[in-house]
Short mmCIF file of C-alpha atoms in Angstrom, two decimals:
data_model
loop_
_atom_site.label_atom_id
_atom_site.label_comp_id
_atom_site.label_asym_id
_atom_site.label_seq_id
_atom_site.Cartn_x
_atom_site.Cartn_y
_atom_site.Cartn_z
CA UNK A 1 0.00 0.00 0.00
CA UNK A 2 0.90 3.74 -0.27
CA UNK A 3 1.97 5.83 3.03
CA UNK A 4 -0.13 8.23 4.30
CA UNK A 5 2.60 10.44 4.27
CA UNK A 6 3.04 9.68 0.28
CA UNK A 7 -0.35 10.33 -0.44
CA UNK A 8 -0.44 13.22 1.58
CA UNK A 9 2.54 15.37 -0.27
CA UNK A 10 2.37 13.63 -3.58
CA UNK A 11 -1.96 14.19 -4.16
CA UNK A 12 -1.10 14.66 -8.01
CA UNK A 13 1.43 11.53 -8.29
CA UNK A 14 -1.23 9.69 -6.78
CA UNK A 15 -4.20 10.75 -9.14
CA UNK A 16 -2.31 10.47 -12.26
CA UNK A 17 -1.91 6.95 -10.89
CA UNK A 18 -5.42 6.31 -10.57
CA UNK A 19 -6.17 7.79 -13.65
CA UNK A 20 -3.49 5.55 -15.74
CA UNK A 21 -4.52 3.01 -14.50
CA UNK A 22 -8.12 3.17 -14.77
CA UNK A 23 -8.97 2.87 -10.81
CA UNK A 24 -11.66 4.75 -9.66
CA UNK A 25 -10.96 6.18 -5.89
CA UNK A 26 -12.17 9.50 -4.16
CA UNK A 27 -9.19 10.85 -3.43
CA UNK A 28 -10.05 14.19 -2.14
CA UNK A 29 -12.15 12.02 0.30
CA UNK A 30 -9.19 10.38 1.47
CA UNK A 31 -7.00 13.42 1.59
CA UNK A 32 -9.80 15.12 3.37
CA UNK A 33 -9.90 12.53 5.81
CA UNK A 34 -6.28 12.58 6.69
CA UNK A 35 -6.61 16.42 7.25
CA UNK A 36 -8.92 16.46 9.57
CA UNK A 37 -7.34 13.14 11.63
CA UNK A 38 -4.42 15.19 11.40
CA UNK A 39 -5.87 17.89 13.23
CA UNK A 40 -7.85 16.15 15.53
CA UNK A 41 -4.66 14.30 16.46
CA UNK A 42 -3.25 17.76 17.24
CA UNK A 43 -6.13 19.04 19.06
CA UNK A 44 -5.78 15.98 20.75
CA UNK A 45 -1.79 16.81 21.70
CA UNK A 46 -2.93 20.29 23.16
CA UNK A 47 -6.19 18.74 25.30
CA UNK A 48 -3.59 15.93 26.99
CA UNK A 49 -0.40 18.89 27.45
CA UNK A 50 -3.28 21.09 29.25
CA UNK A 51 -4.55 18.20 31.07
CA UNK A 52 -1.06 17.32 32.31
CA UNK A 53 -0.95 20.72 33.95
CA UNK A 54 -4.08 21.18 35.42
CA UNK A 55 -3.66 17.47 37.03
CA UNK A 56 -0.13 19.15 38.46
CA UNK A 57 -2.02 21.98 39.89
CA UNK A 58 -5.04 20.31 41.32
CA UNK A 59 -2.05 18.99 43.89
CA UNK A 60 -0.28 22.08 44.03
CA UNK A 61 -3.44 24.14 45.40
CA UNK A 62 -4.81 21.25 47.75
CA UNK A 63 -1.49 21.74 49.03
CA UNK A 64 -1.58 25.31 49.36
CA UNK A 65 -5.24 25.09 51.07
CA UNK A 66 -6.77 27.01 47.73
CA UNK A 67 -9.48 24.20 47.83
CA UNK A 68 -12.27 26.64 45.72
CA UNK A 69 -9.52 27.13 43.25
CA UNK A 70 -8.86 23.10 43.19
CA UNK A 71 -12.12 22.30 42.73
CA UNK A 72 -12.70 24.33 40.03
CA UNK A 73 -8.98 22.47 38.22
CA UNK A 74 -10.54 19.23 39.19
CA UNK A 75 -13.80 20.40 37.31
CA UNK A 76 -11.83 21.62 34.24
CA UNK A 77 -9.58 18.39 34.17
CA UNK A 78 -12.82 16.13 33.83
CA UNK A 79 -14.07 18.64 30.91
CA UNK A 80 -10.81 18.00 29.46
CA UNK A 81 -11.36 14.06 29.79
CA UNK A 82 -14.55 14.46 28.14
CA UNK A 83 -13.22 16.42 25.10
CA UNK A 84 -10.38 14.40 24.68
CA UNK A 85 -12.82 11.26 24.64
CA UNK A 86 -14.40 12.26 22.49
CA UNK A 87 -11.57 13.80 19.95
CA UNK A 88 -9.88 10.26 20.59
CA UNK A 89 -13.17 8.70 19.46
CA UNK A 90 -13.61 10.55 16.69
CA UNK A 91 -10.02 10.05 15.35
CA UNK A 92 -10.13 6.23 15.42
CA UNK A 93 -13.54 6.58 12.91
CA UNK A 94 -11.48 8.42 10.72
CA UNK A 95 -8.53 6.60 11.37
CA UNK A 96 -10.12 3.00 10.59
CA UNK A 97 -11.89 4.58 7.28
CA UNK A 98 -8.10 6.13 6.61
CA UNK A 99 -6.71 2.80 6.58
CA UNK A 100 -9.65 1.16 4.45
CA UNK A 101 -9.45 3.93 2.16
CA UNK A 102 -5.22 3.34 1.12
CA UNK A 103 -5.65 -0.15 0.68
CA UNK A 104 -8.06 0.91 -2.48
CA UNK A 105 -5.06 2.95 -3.89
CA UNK A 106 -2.93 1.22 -6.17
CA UNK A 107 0.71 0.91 -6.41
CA UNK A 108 2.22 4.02 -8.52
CA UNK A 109 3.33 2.75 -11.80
CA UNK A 110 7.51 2.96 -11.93
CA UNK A 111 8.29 6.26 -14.22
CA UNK A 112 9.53 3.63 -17.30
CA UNK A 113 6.01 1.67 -17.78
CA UNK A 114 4.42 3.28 -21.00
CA UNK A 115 1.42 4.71 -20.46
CA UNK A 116 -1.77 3.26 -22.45
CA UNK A 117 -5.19 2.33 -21.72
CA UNK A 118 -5.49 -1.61 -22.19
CA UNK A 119 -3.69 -4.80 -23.18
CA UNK A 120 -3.49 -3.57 -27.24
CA UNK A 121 -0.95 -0.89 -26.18
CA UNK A 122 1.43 -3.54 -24.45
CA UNK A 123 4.68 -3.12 -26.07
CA UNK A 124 6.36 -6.41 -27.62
CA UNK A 125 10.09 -6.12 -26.29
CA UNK A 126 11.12 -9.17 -28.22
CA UNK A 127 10.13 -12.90 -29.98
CA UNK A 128 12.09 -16.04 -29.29
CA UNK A 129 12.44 -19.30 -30.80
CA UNK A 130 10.68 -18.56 -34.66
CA UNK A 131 14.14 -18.89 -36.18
CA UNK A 132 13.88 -22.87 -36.09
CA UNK A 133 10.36 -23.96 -35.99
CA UNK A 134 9.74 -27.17 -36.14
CA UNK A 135 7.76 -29.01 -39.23
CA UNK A 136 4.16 -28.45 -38.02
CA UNK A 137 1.12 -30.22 -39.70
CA UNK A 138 -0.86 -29.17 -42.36
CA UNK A 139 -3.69 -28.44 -39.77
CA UNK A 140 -3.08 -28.37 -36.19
CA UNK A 141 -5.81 -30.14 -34.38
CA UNK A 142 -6.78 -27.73 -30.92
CA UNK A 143 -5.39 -29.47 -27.84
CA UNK A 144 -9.43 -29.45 -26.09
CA UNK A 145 -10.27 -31.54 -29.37
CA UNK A 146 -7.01 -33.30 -29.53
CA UNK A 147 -6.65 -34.37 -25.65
CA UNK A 148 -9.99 -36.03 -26.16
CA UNK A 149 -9.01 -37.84 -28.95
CA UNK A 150 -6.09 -39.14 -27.36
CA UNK A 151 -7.91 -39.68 -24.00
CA UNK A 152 -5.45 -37.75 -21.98
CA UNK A 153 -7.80 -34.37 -21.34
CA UNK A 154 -11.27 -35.23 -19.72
CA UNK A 155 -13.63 -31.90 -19.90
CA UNK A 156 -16.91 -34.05 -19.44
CA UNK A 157 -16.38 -36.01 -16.45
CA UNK A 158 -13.70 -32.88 -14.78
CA UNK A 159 -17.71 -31.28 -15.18
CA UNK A 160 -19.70 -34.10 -13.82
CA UNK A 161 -17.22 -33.72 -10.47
CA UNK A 162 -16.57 -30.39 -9.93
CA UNK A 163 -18.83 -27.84 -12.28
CA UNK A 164 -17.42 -26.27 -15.71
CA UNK A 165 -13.77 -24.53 -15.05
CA UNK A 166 -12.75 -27.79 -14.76
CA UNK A 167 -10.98 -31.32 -16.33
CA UNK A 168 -9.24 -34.45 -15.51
CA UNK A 169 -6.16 -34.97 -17.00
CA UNK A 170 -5.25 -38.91 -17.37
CA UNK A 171 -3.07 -41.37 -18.30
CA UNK A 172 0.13 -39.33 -20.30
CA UNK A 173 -1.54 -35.95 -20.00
CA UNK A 174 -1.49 -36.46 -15.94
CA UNK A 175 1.90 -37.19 -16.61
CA UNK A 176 2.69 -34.60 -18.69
CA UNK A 177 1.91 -32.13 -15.93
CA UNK A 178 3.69 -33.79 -13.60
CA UNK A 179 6.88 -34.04 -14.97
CA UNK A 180 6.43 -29.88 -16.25
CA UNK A 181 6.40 -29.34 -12.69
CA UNK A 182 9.56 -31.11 -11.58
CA UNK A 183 11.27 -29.93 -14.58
CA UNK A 184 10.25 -26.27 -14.06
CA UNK A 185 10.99 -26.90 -9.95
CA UNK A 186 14.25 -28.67 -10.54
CA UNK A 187 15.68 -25.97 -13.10
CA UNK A 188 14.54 -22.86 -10.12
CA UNK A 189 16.77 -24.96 -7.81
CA UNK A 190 19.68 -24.65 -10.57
CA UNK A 191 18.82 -20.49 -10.50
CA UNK A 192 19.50 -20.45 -6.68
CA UNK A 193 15.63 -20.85 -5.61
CA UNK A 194 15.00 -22.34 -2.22
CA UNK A 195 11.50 -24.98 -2.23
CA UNK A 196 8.33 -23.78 -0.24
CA UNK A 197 5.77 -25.85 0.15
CA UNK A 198 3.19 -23.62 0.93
CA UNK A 199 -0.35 -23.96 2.66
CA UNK A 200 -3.30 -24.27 0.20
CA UNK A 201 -5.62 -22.42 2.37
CA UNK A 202 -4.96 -18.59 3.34
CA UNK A 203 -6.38 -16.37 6.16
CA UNK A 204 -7.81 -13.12 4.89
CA UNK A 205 -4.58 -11.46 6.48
CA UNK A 206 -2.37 -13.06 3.73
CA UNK A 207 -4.85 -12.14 1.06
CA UNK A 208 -4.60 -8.65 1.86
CA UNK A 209 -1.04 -8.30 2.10
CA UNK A 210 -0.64 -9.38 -1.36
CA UNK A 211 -3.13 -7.38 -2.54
CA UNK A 212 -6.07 -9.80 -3.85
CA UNK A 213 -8.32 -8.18 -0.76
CA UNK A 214 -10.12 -6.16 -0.83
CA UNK A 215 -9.92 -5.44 -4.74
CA UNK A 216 -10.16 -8.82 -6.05
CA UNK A 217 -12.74 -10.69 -3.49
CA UNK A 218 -15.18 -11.78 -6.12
CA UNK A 219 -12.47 -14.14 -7.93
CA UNK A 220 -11.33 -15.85 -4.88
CA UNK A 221 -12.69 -18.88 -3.09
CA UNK A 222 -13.75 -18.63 0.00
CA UNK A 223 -13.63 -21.92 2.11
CA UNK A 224 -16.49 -20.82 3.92
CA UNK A 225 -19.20 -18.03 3.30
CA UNK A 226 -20.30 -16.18 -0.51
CA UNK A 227 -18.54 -13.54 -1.52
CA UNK A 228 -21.10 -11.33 -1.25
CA UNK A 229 -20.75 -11.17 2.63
CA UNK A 230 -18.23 -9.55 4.55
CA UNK A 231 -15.52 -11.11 5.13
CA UNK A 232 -13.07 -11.08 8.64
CA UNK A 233 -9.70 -12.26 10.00
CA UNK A 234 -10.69 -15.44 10.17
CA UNK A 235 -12.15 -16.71 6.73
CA UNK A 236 -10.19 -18.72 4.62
CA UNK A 237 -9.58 -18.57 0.91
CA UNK A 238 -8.57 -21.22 -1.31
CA UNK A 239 -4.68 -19.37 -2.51
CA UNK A 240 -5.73 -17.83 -6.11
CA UNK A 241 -1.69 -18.21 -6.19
CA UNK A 242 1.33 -19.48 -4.39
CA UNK A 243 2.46 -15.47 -3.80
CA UNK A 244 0.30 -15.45 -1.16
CA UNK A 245 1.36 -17.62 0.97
CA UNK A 246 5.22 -17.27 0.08
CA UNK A 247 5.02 -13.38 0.30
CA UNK A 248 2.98 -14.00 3.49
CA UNK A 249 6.00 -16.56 5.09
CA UNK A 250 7.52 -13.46 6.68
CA UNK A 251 4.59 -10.87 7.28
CA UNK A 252 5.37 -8.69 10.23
CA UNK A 253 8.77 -9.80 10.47
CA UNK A 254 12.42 -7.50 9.78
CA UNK A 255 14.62 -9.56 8.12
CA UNK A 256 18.47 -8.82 8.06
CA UNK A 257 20.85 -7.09 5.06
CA UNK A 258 22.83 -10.91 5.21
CA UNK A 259 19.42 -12.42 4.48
CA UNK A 260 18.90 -10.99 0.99
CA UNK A 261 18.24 -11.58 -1.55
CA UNK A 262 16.20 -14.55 -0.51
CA UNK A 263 14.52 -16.80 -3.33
CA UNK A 264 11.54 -19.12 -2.76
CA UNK A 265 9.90 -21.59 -5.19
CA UNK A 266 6.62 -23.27 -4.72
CA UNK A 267 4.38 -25.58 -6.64
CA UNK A 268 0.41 -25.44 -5.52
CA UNK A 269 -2.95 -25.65 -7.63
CA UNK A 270 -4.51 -22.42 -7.60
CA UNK A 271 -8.30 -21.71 -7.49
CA UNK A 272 -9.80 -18.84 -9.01
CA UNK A 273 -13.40 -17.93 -10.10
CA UNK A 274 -12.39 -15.16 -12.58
CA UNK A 275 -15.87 -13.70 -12.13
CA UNK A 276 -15.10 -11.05 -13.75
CA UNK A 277 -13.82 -12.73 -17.13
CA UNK A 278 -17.17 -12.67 -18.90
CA UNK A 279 -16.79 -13.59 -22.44
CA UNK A 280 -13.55 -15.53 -21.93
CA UNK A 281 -11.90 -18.54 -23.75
CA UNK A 282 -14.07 -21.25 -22.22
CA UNK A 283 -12.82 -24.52 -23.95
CA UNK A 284 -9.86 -26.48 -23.14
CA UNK A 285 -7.40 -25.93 -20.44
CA UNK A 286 -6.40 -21.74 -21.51
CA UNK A 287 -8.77 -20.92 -18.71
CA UNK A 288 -9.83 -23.22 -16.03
CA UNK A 289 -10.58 -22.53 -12.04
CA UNK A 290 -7.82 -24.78 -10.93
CA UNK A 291 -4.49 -24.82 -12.16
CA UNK A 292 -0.77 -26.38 -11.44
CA UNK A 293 1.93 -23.44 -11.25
CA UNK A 294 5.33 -23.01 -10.17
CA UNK A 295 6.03 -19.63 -8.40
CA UNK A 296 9.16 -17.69 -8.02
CA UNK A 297 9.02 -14.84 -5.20
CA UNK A 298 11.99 -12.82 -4.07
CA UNK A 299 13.11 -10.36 -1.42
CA UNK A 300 15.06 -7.70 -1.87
CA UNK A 301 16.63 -4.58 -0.80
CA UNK A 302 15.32 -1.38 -2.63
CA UNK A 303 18.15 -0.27 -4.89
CA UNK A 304 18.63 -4.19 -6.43
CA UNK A 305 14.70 -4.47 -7.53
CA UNK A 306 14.93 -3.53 -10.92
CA UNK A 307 17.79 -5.40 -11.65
CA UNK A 308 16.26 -8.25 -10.42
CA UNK A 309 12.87 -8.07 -12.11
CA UNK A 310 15.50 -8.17 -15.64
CA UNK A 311 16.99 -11.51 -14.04
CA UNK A 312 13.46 -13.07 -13.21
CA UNK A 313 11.88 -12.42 -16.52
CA UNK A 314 15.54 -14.51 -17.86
CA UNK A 315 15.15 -17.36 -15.28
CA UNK A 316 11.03 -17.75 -16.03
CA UNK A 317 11.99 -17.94 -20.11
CA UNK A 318 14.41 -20.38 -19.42
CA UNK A 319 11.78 -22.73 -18.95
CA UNK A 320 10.77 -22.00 -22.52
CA UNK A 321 14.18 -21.87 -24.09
CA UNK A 322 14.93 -25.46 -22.63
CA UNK A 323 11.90 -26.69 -23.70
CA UNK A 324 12.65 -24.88 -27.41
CA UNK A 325 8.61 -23.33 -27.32
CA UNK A 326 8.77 -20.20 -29.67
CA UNK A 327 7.75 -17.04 -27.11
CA UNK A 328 7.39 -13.54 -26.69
CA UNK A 329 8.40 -10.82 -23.57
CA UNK A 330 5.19 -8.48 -23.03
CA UNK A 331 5.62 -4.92 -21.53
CA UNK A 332 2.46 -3.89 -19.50
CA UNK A 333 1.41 -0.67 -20.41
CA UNK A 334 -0.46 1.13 -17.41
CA UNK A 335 -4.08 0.69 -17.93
CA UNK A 336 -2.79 -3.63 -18.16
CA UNK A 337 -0.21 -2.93 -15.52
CA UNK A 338 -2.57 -4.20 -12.47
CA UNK A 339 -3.22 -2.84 -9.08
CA UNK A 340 -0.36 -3.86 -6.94
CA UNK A 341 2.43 -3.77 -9.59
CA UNK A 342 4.85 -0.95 -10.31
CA UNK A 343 6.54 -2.60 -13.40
CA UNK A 344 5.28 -6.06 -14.90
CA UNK A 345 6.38 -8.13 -18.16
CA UNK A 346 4.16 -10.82 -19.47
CA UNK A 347 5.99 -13.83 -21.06
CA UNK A 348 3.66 -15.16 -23.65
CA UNK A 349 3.81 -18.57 -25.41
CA UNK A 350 3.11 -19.53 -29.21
CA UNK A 351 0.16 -22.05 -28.97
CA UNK A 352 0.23 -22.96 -33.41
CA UNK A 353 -4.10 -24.55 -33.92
CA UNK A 354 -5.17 -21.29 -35.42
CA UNK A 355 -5.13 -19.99 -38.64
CA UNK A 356 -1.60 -19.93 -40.38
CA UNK A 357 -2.62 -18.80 -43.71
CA UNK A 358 -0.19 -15.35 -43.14
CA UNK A 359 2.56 -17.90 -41.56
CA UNK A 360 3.69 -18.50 -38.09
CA UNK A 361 4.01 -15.02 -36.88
CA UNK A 362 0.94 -13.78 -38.26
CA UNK A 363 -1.19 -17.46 -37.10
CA UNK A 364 -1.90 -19.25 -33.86
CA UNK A 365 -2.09 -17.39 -30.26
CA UNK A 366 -0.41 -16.59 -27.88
CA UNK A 367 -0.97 -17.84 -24.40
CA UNK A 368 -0.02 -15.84 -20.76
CA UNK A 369 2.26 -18.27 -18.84
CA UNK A 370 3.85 -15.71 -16.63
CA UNK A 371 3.50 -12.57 -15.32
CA UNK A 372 7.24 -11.46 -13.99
CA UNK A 373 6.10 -8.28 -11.50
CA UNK A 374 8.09 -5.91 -9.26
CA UNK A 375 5.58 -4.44 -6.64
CA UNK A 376 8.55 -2.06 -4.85
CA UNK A 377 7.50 -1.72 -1.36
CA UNK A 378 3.86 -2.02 -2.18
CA UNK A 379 3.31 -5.71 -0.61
CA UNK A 380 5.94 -5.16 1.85
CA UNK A 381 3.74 -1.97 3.44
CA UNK A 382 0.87 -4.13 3.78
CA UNK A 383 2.20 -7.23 4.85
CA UNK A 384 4.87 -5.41 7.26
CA UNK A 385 7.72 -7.08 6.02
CA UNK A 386 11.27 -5.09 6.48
CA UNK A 387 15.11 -5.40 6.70
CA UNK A 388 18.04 -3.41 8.60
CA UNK A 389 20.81 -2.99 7.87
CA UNK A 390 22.55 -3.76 10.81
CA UNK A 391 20.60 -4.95 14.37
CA UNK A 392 21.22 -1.41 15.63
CA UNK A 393 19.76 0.48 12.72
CA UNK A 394 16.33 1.51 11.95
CA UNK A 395 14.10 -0.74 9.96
CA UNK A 396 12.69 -0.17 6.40
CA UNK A 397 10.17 -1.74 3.77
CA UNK A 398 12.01 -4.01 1.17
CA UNK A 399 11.34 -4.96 -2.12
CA UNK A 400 9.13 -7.82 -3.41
CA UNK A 401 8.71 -9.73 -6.80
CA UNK A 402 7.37 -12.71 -7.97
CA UNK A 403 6.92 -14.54 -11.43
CA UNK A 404 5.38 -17.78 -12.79
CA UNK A 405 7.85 -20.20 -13.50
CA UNK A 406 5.52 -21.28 -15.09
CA UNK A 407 1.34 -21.77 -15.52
CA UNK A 408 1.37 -25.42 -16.00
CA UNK A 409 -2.08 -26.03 -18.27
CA UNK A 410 -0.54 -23.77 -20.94
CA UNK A 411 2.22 -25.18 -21.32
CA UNK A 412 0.65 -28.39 -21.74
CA UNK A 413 -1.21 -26.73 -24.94
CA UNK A 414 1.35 -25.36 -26.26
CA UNK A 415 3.35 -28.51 -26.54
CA UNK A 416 0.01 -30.48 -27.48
CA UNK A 417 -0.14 -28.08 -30.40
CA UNK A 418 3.11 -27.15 -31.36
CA UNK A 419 4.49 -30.88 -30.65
CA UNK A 420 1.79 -32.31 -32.36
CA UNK A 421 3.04 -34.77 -35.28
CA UNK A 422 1.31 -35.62 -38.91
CA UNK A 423 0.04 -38.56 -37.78
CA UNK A 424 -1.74 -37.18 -34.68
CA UNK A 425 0.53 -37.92 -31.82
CA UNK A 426 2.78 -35.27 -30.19
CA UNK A 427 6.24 -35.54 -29.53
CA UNK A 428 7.36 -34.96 -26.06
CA UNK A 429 10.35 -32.31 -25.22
CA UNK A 430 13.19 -33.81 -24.55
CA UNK A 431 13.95 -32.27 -21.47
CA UNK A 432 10.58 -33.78 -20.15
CA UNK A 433 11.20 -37.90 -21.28
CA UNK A 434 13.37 -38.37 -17.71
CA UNK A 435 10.30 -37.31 -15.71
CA UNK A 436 8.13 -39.59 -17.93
CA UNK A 437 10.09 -42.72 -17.93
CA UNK A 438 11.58 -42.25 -21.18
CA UNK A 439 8.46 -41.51 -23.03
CA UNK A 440 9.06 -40.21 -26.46
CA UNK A 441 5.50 -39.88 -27.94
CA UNK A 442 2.34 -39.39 -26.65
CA UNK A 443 -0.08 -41.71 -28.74
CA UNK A 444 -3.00 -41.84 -26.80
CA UNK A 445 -4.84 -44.51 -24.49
CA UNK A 446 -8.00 -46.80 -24.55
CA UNK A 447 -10.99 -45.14 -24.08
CA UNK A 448 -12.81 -46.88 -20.66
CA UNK A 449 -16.65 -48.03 -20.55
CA UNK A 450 -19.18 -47.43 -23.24
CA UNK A 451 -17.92 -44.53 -24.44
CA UNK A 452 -15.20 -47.16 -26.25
CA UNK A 453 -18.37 -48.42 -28.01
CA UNK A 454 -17.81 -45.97 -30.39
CA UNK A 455 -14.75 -46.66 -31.48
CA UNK A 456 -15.47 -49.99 -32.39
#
């Protein structure tokens, strides 16, 4: 979150924030707020300094015998009392709707982040891996329509369990996502990353020290309770991501200069309702409510945060490069930049079953598989997490980042589709056949029950 005591001298930094990226917040509520808690608290200071020194007189004058003159301090120091009850009273309203009020603000957007509306004025920094494409197909069959085939995506019965959002992978698929995520979790530990395995369930705490609460309470599961309720300390949401918990593993602690940089890695499913994502791809695995990811999240002190945003964005591609998918490194404008982010690439990978009439740069789509962010101090203010120098010296806010490393499902298309051989089966990475046993191709399995009937 922003300091009051940002807010407060930089009013226009802040609104040119809000208006860039498209967040809608009363600020000369907020500001007027802060004014008047301000004064209050000074009011406050006088009422308590003159209440001090009538409290020294009352014993003076009983001393002295002036007992009409005491009487009338003692009389004065319990109008004081009242004021000052009141005053105090009054200041913790304001004080509690201050507080509510910053967390709405969102992180100022770092001075180098182009400025733009939406998504289509994203700059493209660079494309990867189109030099030496592989020999596609003629036509490249969509992984939803694909898995099926092959019986390694299940979209009816993932339904029939849990609701739409959701699938079974089986047989090679299953394994295909397993071994992504002890490739991708064995390479981090290469880069210097340290394994977390995290919680799946967060406390409301954790939620909002990362940012998803308040803003983002209607795409979260809650274990208990609708969203449409309030929530409280207590509740319990199913993580939307593993930078929750991992950013959360040292809220309201003060770490030490010798500690950083400090790099975590942790697998989890994530849950999400994406409520707001009306309209959205809807078949396959692009956009489901749970999904396998590895996340990177690092500490750091202030004046090191840029340069390591530069080396996260390297160590999340490396994923791709090893794997040989073709890619592409996204720069968030500030209308796309998000709430809690100061700076944020996108690392976007070339999924081929679309149409290639203009050729491979012009065809196909390209699928989100990280987002590589640095939030500054953003996180760190509401999650209370700082570093000294030295034990002696006074504490401060450090840096936070994270990055997928990657968003397992979309991987999986991408190499179901960009893999994919004439004959219908998909060739798997080679980096990937040690975590499957040695398995070159995918070729498919047996269907199971009378849905084989069909087949025969």
């Amino acid at each position: 979150m922003l300091s009051r005591q940002f807010v407060r001298e930089n009013p226009e930094t802040v609104r040119e924030a809000l208006a860039n990226k498209g967040v809608d917040v009363d600020l000369d509520r907020i500001l007027a707020v802060d004014e008047e808690w301000r004064e209050l608290k000074q009011r406050g200071d006088d009422l308590r300094h003159e209440r001090n020194q009538v409290s020294s007189k009352i014993g003076e004058l009983k001393a002295a015998g002036e007992h009409e003159e005491a009487e009338e301090a003692i009389e004065r120091s319990q109008e004081l009392k009242s004021e000052l009850q009141e005053i105090e009273s009054r200041a913790d309203e304001l004080e509690a709707e201050l507080e509510e009020s910053l967390l709405e603000l969102p992180q100022i957007p770092h001075e180098s982040v182009p400025v733009g509306e939406d998504e289509d004025e994203n700059v493209e920094v660079r494309r990867e891996g189109f030099d030496a494409l592989r020999e596609l197909p003629e036509a490249v069959e969509p992984h939803y329509d694909l898995g099926e085939r092959l019986e390694i995506l299940d979209f009816e019965r993932g339904a029939k369990v849990s609701g739409g959002g959701f699938y079974f992978a089986k047989g090679d698929g299953a394994r295909l996502e397993h071994a992504l995520i002890q490739f991708m979790l064995e390479l981090h530990r290469e880069q210097g990353y340290h394994d977390v395995f995290p919680p799946l369930p967060v406390n409301s705490a954790s939620m909002q020290g990362t940012g998803q609460l308040p803003k983002f309470t209607e795409d979260a599961y809650r274990v208990e309770g609708t969203n449409e309720e309030e929530y409280d300390d207590d509740d319990l949401w199913l993580l939307p991501t593993a930078e929750v918990p991992v950013t959360n593993l040292h809220r309201d602690e003060i770490l030490l200069d010798e500690d950083l940089p400090l790099k975590y890695q942790a697998y989890s499913p994530n849950f999400r309702q994406e409520a707001g994502e009306h309209g959205t791809e809807t078949r396959g695995i692009v956009r489901v409510h749970q999904f396998n990811k590895v996340e990177m999240v690092n500490f750091v002190k202030p004046e090191n945060s840029y340069d390591r945003l530069d080396g996260l964005v390297d160590e999340a591609e490396e994923v791709l490069r090893r794997l040989e998918l073709p890619y592409r490194i996204l720069e968030m404008c500030t209308g796309d930049l998000g709430f809690t982010q100061a700076k944020k690439y996108d690392i976007e990978v070339w999924a081929p079953a679309d149409d290639m009439e203009d050729g491979p740069e012009e065809g196909g789509r390209w699928l989100e598989v990280s987002s590589v962010s640095n939030f500054e101090d953003f996180q760190a203010r509401r999650a209370g997490i700082q570093y000294r120098e030295e034990h002696h010296e006074s504490a401060e806010h450090l840096h936070t980042l994270n990055g997928s490393g990657l968003a397992v499902p979309r991987i999986v298309v991408a190499i179901l589709e960009y893999y994919q051989n004439e004959d219908g089966t998909v060739t798997v990475p080679e980096p990937l056949r040690p975590y499957m046993g040695g398995t070159e191709v995918i070729d498919g399995h047996d269907a199971v029950g009378e849905s084989k009937l069909g087949e025969e």
